Coordinates of C-alpha atoms and ligand atoms in Angstrom, one line a residue:
X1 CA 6.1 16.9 6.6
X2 CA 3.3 14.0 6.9
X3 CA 0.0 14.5 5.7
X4 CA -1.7 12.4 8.4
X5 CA -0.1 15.7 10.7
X6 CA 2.9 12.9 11.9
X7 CA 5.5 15.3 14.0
X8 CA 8.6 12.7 14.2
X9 CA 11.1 13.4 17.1
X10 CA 14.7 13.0 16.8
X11 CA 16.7 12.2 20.2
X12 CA 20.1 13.7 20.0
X13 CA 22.3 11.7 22.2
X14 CA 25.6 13.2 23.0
X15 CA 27.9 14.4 25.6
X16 CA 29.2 17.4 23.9
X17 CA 26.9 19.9 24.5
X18 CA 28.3 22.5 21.6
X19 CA 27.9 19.3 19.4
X20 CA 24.2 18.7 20.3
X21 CA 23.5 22.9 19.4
X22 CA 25.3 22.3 16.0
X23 CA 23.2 19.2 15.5
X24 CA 20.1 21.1 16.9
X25 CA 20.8 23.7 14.9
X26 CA 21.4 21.5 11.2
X27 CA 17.8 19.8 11.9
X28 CA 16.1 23.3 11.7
X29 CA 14.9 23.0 8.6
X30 CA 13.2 19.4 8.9
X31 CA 10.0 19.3 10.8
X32 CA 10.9 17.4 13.5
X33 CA 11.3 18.0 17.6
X34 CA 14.5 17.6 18.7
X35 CA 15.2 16.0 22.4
X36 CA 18.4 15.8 24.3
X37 CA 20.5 13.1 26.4
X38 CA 24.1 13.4 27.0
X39 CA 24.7 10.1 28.0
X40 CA 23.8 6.6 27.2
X41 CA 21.7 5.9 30.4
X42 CA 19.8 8.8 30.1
X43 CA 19.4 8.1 26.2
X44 CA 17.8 5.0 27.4
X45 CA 15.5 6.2 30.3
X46 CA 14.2 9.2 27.5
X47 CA 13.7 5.9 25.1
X48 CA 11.5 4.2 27.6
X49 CA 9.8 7.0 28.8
X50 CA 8.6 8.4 25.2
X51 CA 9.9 6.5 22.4
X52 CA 11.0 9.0 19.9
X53 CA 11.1 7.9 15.7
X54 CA 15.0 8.8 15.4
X55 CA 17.9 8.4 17.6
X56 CA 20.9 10.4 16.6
X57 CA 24.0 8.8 18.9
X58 CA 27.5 9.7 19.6
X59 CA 29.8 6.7 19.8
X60 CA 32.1 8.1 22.1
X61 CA 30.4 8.9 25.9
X62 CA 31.5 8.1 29.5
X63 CA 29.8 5.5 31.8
X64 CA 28.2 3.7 28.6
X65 CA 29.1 4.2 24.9
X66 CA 27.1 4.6 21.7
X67 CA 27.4 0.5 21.0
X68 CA 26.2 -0.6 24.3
X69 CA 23.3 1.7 24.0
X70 CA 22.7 0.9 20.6
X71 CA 22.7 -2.9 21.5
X72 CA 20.5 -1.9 24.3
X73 CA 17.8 -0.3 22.1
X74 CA 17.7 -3.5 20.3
X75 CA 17.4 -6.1 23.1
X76 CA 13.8 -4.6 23.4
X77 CA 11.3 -6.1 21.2
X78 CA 9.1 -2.9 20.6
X79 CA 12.2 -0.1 19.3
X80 CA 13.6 -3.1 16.9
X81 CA 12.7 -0.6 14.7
X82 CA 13.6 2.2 15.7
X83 CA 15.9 4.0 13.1
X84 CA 19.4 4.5 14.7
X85 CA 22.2 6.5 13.5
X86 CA 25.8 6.2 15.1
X87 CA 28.2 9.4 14.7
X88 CA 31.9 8.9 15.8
X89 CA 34.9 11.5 16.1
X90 CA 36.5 8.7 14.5
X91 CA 36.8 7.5 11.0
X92 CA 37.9 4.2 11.7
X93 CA 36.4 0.9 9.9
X94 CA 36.1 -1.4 12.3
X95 CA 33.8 1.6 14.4
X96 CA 31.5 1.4 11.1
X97 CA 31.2 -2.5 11.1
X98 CA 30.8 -2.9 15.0
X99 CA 27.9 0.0 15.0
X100 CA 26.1 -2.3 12.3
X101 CA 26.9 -5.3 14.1
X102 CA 25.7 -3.5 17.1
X103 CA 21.9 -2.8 15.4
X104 CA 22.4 0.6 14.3
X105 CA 21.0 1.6 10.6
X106 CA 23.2 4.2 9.6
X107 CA 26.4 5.6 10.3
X108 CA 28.3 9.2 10.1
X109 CA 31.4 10.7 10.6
X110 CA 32.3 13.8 12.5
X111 CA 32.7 16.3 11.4
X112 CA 30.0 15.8 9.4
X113 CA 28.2 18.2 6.5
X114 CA 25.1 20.0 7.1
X115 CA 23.4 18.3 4.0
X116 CA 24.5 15.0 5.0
X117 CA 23.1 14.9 8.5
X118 CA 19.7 16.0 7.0
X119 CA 19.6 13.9 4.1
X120 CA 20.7 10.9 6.5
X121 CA 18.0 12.1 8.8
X122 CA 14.9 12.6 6.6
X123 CA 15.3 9.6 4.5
X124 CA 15.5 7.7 8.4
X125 CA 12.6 9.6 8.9
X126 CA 10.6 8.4 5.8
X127 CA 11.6 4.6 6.7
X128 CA 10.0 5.2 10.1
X129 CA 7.1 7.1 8.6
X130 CA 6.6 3.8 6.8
X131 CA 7.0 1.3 9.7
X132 CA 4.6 3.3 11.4
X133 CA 2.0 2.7 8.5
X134 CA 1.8 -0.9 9.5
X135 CA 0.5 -2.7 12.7
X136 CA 3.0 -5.3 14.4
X137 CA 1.1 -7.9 13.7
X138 CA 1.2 -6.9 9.6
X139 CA 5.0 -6.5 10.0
X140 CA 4.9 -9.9 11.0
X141 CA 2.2 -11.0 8.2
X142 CA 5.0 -9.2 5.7
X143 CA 7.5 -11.3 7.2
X144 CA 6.0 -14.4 6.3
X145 CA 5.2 -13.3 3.0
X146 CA 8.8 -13.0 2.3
X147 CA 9.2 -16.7 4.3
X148 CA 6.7 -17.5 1.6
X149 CA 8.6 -16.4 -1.6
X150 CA 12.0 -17.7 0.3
X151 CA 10.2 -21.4 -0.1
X152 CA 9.8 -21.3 -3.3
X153 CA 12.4 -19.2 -5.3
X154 CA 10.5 -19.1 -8.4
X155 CA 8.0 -16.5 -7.0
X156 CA 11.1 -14.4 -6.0
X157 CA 10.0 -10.8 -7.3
X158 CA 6.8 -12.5 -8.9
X159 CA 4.3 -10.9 -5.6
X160 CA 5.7 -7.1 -6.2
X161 CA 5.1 -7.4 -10.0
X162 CA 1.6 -8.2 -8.9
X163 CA 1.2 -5.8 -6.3
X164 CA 2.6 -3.1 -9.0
X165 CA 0.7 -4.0 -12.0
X166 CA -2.8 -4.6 -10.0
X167 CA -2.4 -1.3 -8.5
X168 CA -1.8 0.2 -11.5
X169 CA -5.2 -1.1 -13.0
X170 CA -7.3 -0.1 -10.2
X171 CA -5.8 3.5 -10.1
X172 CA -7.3 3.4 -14.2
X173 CA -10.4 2.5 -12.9
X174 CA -10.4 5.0 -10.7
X175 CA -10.4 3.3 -7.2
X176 CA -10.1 5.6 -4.2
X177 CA -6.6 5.4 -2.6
X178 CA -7.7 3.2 -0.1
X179 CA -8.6 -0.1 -2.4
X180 CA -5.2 1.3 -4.1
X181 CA -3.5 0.3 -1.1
X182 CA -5.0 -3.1 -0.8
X183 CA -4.6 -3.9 -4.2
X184 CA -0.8 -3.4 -3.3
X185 CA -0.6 -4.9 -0.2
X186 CA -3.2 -8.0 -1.2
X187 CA -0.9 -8.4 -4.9
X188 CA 2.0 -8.8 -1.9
X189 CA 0.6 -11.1 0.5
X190 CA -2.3 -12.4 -1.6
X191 CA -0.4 -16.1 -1.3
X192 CA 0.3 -16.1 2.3
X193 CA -1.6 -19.6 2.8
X194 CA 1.4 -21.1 1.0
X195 CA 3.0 -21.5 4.2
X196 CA 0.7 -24.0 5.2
X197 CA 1.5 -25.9 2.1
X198 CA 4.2 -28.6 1.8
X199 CA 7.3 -28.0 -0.4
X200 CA 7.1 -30.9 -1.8
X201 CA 3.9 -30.0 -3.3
X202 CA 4.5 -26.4 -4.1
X203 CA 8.2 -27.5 -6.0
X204 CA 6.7 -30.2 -7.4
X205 CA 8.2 -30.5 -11.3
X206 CA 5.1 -32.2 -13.1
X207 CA 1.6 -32.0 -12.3
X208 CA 0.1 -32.5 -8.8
X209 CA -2.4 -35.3 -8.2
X210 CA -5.9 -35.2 -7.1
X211 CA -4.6 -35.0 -3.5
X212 CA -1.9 -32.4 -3.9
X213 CA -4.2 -30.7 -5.6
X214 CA -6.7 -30.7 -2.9
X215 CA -4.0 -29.4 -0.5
X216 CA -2.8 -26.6 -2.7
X217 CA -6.2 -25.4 -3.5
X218 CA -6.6 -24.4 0.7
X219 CA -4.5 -21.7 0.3
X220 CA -6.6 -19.2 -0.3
X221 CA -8.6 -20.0 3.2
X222 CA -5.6 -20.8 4.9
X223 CA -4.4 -17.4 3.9
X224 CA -7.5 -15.7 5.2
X225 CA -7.4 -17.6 8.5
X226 CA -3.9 -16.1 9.0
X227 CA -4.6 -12.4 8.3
X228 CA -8.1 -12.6 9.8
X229 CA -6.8 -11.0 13.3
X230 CA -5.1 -8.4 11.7
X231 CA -7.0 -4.6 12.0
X232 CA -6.1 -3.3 8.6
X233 CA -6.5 -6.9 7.2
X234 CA -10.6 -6.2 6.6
X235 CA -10.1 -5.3 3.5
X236 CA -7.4 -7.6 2.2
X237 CA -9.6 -10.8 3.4
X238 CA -11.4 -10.6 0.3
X239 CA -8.7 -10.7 -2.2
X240 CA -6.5 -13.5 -0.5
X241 CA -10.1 -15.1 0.1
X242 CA -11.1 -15.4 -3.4
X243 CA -8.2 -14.9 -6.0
X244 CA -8.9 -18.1 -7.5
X245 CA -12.6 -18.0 -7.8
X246 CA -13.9 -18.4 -11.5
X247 CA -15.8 -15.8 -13.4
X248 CA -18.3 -18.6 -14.3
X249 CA -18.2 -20.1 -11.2
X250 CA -16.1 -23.1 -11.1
X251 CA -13.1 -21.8 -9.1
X252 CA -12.5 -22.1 -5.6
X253 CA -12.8 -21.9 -2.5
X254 CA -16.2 -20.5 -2.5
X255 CA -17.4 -21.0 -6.2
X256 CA -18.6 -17.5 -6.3
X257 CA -19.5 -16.1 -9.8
X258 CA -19.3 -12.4 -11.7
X259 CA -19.3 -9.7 -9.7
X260 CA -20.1 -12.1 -6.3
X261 CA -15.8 -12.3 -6.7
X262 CA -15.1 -9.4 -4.6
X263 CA -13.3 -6.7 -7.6
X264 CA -10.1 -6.7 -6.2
X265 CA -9.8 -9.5 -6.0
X266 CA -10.4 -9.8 -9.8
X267 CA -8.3 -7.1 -10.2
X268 CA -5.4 -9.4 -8.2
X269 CA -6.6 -12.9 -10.6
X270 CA -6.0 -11.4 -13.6
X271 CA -2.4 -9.8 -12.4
X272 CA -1.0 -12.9 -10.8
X273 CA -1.9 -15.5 -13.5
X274 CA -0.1 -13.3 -16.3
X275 CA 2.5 -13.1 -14.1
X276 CA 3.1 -16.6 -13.5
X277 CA 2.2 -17.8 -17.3
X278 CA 5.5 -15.3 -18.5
X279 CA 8.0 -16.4 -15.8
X280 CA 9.2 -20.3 -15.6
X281 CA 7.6 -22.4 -12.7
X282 CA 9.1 -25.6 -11.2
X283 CA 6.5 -27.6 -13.4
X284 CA 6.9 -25.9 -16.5
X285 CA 8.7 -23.3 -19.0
X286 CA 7.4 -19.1 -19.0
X287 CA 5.1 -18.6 -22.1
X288 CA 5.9 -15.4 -24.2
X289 CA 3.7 -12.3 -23.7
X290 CA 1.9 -12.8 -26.8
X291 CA 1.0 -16.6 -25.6
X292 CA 0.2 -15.0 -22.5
X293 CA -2.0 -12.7 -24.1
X294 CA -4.2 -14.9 -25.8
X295 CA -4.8 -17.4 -22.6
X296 CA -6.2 -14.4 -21.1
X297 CA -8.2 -13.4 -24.1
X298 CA -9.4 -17.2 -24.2
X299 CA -10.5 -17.3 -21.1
X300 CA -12.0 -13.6 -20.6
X301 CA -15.9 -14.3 -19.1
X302 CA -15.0 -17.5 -18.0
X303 CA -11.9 -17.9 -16.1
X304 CA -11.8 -14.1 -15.6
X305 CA -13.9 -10.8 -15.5
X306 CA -13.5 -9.9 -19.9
X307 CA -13.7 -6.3 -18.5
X308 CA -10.8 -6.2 -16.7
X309 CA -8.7 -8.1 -19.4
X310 CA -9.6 -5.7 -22.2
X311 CA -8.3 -3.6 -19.3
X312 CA -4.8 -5.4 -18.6
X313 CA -4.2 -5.9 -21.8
X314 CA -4.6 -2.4 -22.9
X315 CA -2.6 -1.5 -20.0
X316 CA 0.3 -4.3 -21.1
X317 CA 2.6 -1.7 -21.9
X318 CA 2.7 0.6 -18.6
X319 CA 2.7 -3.4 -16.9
X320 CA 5.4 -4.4 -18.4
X321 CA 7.6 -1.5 -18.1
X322 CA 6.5 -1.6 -14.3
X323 CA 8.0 -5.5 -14.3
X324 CA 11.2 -4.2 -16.3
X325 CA 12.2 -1.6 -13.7
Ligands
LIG1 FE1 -2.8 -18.3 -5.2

């Protein structure tokens, strides 16, 4: 089911035993190991002994019901995560609203279908597959990307288009999948120093002065500082390092010039500036594409790498579809 050879395993909590064979039984044909419990403290002790990437759990048990456990999963920091999926005999809506108030992710009624208990699992399954592609500490970094784009409301949306259209460009270049997935993860957090910036500055409506200025343009190294700790952050240093150096030279922070500006962060420069000329900032009304269009042209071999804007802009129509969707 996972190319990295990922075997997920789903803990089927439930008192009935016939009810945990039919469940066994539906999961048969997802790649998965199944354990048991078939009650809540035992559902807990099997969490905390192995933590398992699914937890499929009756509602209705002696000694502790599906709720309490549930809300016991939760109170531990490390299975915040942890896909849950309450099933109850009953159909009732206030069951539904106090297993999401309770932490769970998902919610079934029994008797349930065959095809619904797999679809619910394996799409629980891929959202776990996903959690587990990042470290805590880049959940966390993610996090305060979206803090980020929650200060200012004009970016809202504005770091995925980047993330999408600069991955696009490097798969046309050819990139391995690895600089694929830093192009997408950089385009997403390649702001992240904003935090460290003052909304008064970054929702500023007119143009900053010398000292705003000054503050804004730390970003990019106040980014880096933040994600420098971070294992899988090696190779996204670069881009939130040095998306604002200058072809020719005179960007910032580091003044580095040609192919000294690491290329995806290029890549990243190219992406987010178009980005921001076609959407409205605090300071100032979105150009059209074709005014867009010819500030990049204008400033290709100066401001940016003229490669890679003969590039985006002969890309322009996948990108903007991309934006559209
Ligand atoms: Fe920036």
């Amino acid at each position: 089911m996972d190319p990295h050879g990922w075997r997920p395993v789903v803990l089927v909590v439930d008192d009935n035993k016939s009810i945990r064979t039919v469940i066994e039984a539906c999961l048969e044909g997802i790649d998965c190991e199944v354990r048991f419990a078939s009650d809540g403290p035992g559902a807990l002790a099997a969490i905390e002994a192995s933590a398992p990437d699914l937890v499929l759990l009756d509602v209705q048990m002696p000694v502790m019901d599906g709720f309490e456990v549930c809300r016991r999963i939760r109170a531990i920091a490390r299975f915040r995560l942890l896909p849950v999926v309450m099933i109850t005999g009953r159909s009732r809506g206030e069951d539904r609203v106090k297993a999401l108030e309770c932490g769970a992710d998902d919610f079934m009624t029994k008797p349930f279908e065959r095809a619904e208990l797999v679809a619910r699992v394996r799409s629980s399954l891929r959202l776990k597959s996903l959690y587990n592609t990042l470290d805590s500490a880049e959940q966390v970094i993610f996090a305060l990307a979206a803090a980020v784009e929650a200060k200012d409301a004009a970016t809202e949306r504005h770091t995925r288009r980047v993330a999408e259209s600069a991955r696009h460009l490097g798969a046309r270049l050819g990139l391995p999948e690895p600089a694929l997935d830093a192009l997408y993860r950089g385009g997403i957090i390649h702001d992240i120093g904003k935090i460290g910036v003052s909304e008064s500055i970054l929702l500023k409506c007119g143009p900053l002065d010398s000292d705003e200025q000054h503050l804004m343009r730390e970003h990019p190294e106040i980014g880096a500082n933040i994600i420098a700790p971070l294992h899988t952050g090696s190779n996204l240093q670069p881009i939130i390092r040095h998306h604002h150096e200058w072809f020719d030279g005179r960007g910032y922070p580091d003044g580095l010039s040609g192919v000294e500006i690491p290329l995806l962060a290029r890549i990243i420069s190219i992406c987010d500036a178009f980005d921001a000329m076609i959407n409205d900032r605090p300071y100032r009304a979105g150009v059209s594409v074709d005014q867009a269009v010819a500030i990049l042209r204008a400033g290709a071999g100066t401001q940016w790498d003229p490669q890679l804007v003969a590039l985006f802009i002969a890309e322009l129509g996948a990108i903007e579809q991309m934006g559209a969707a």
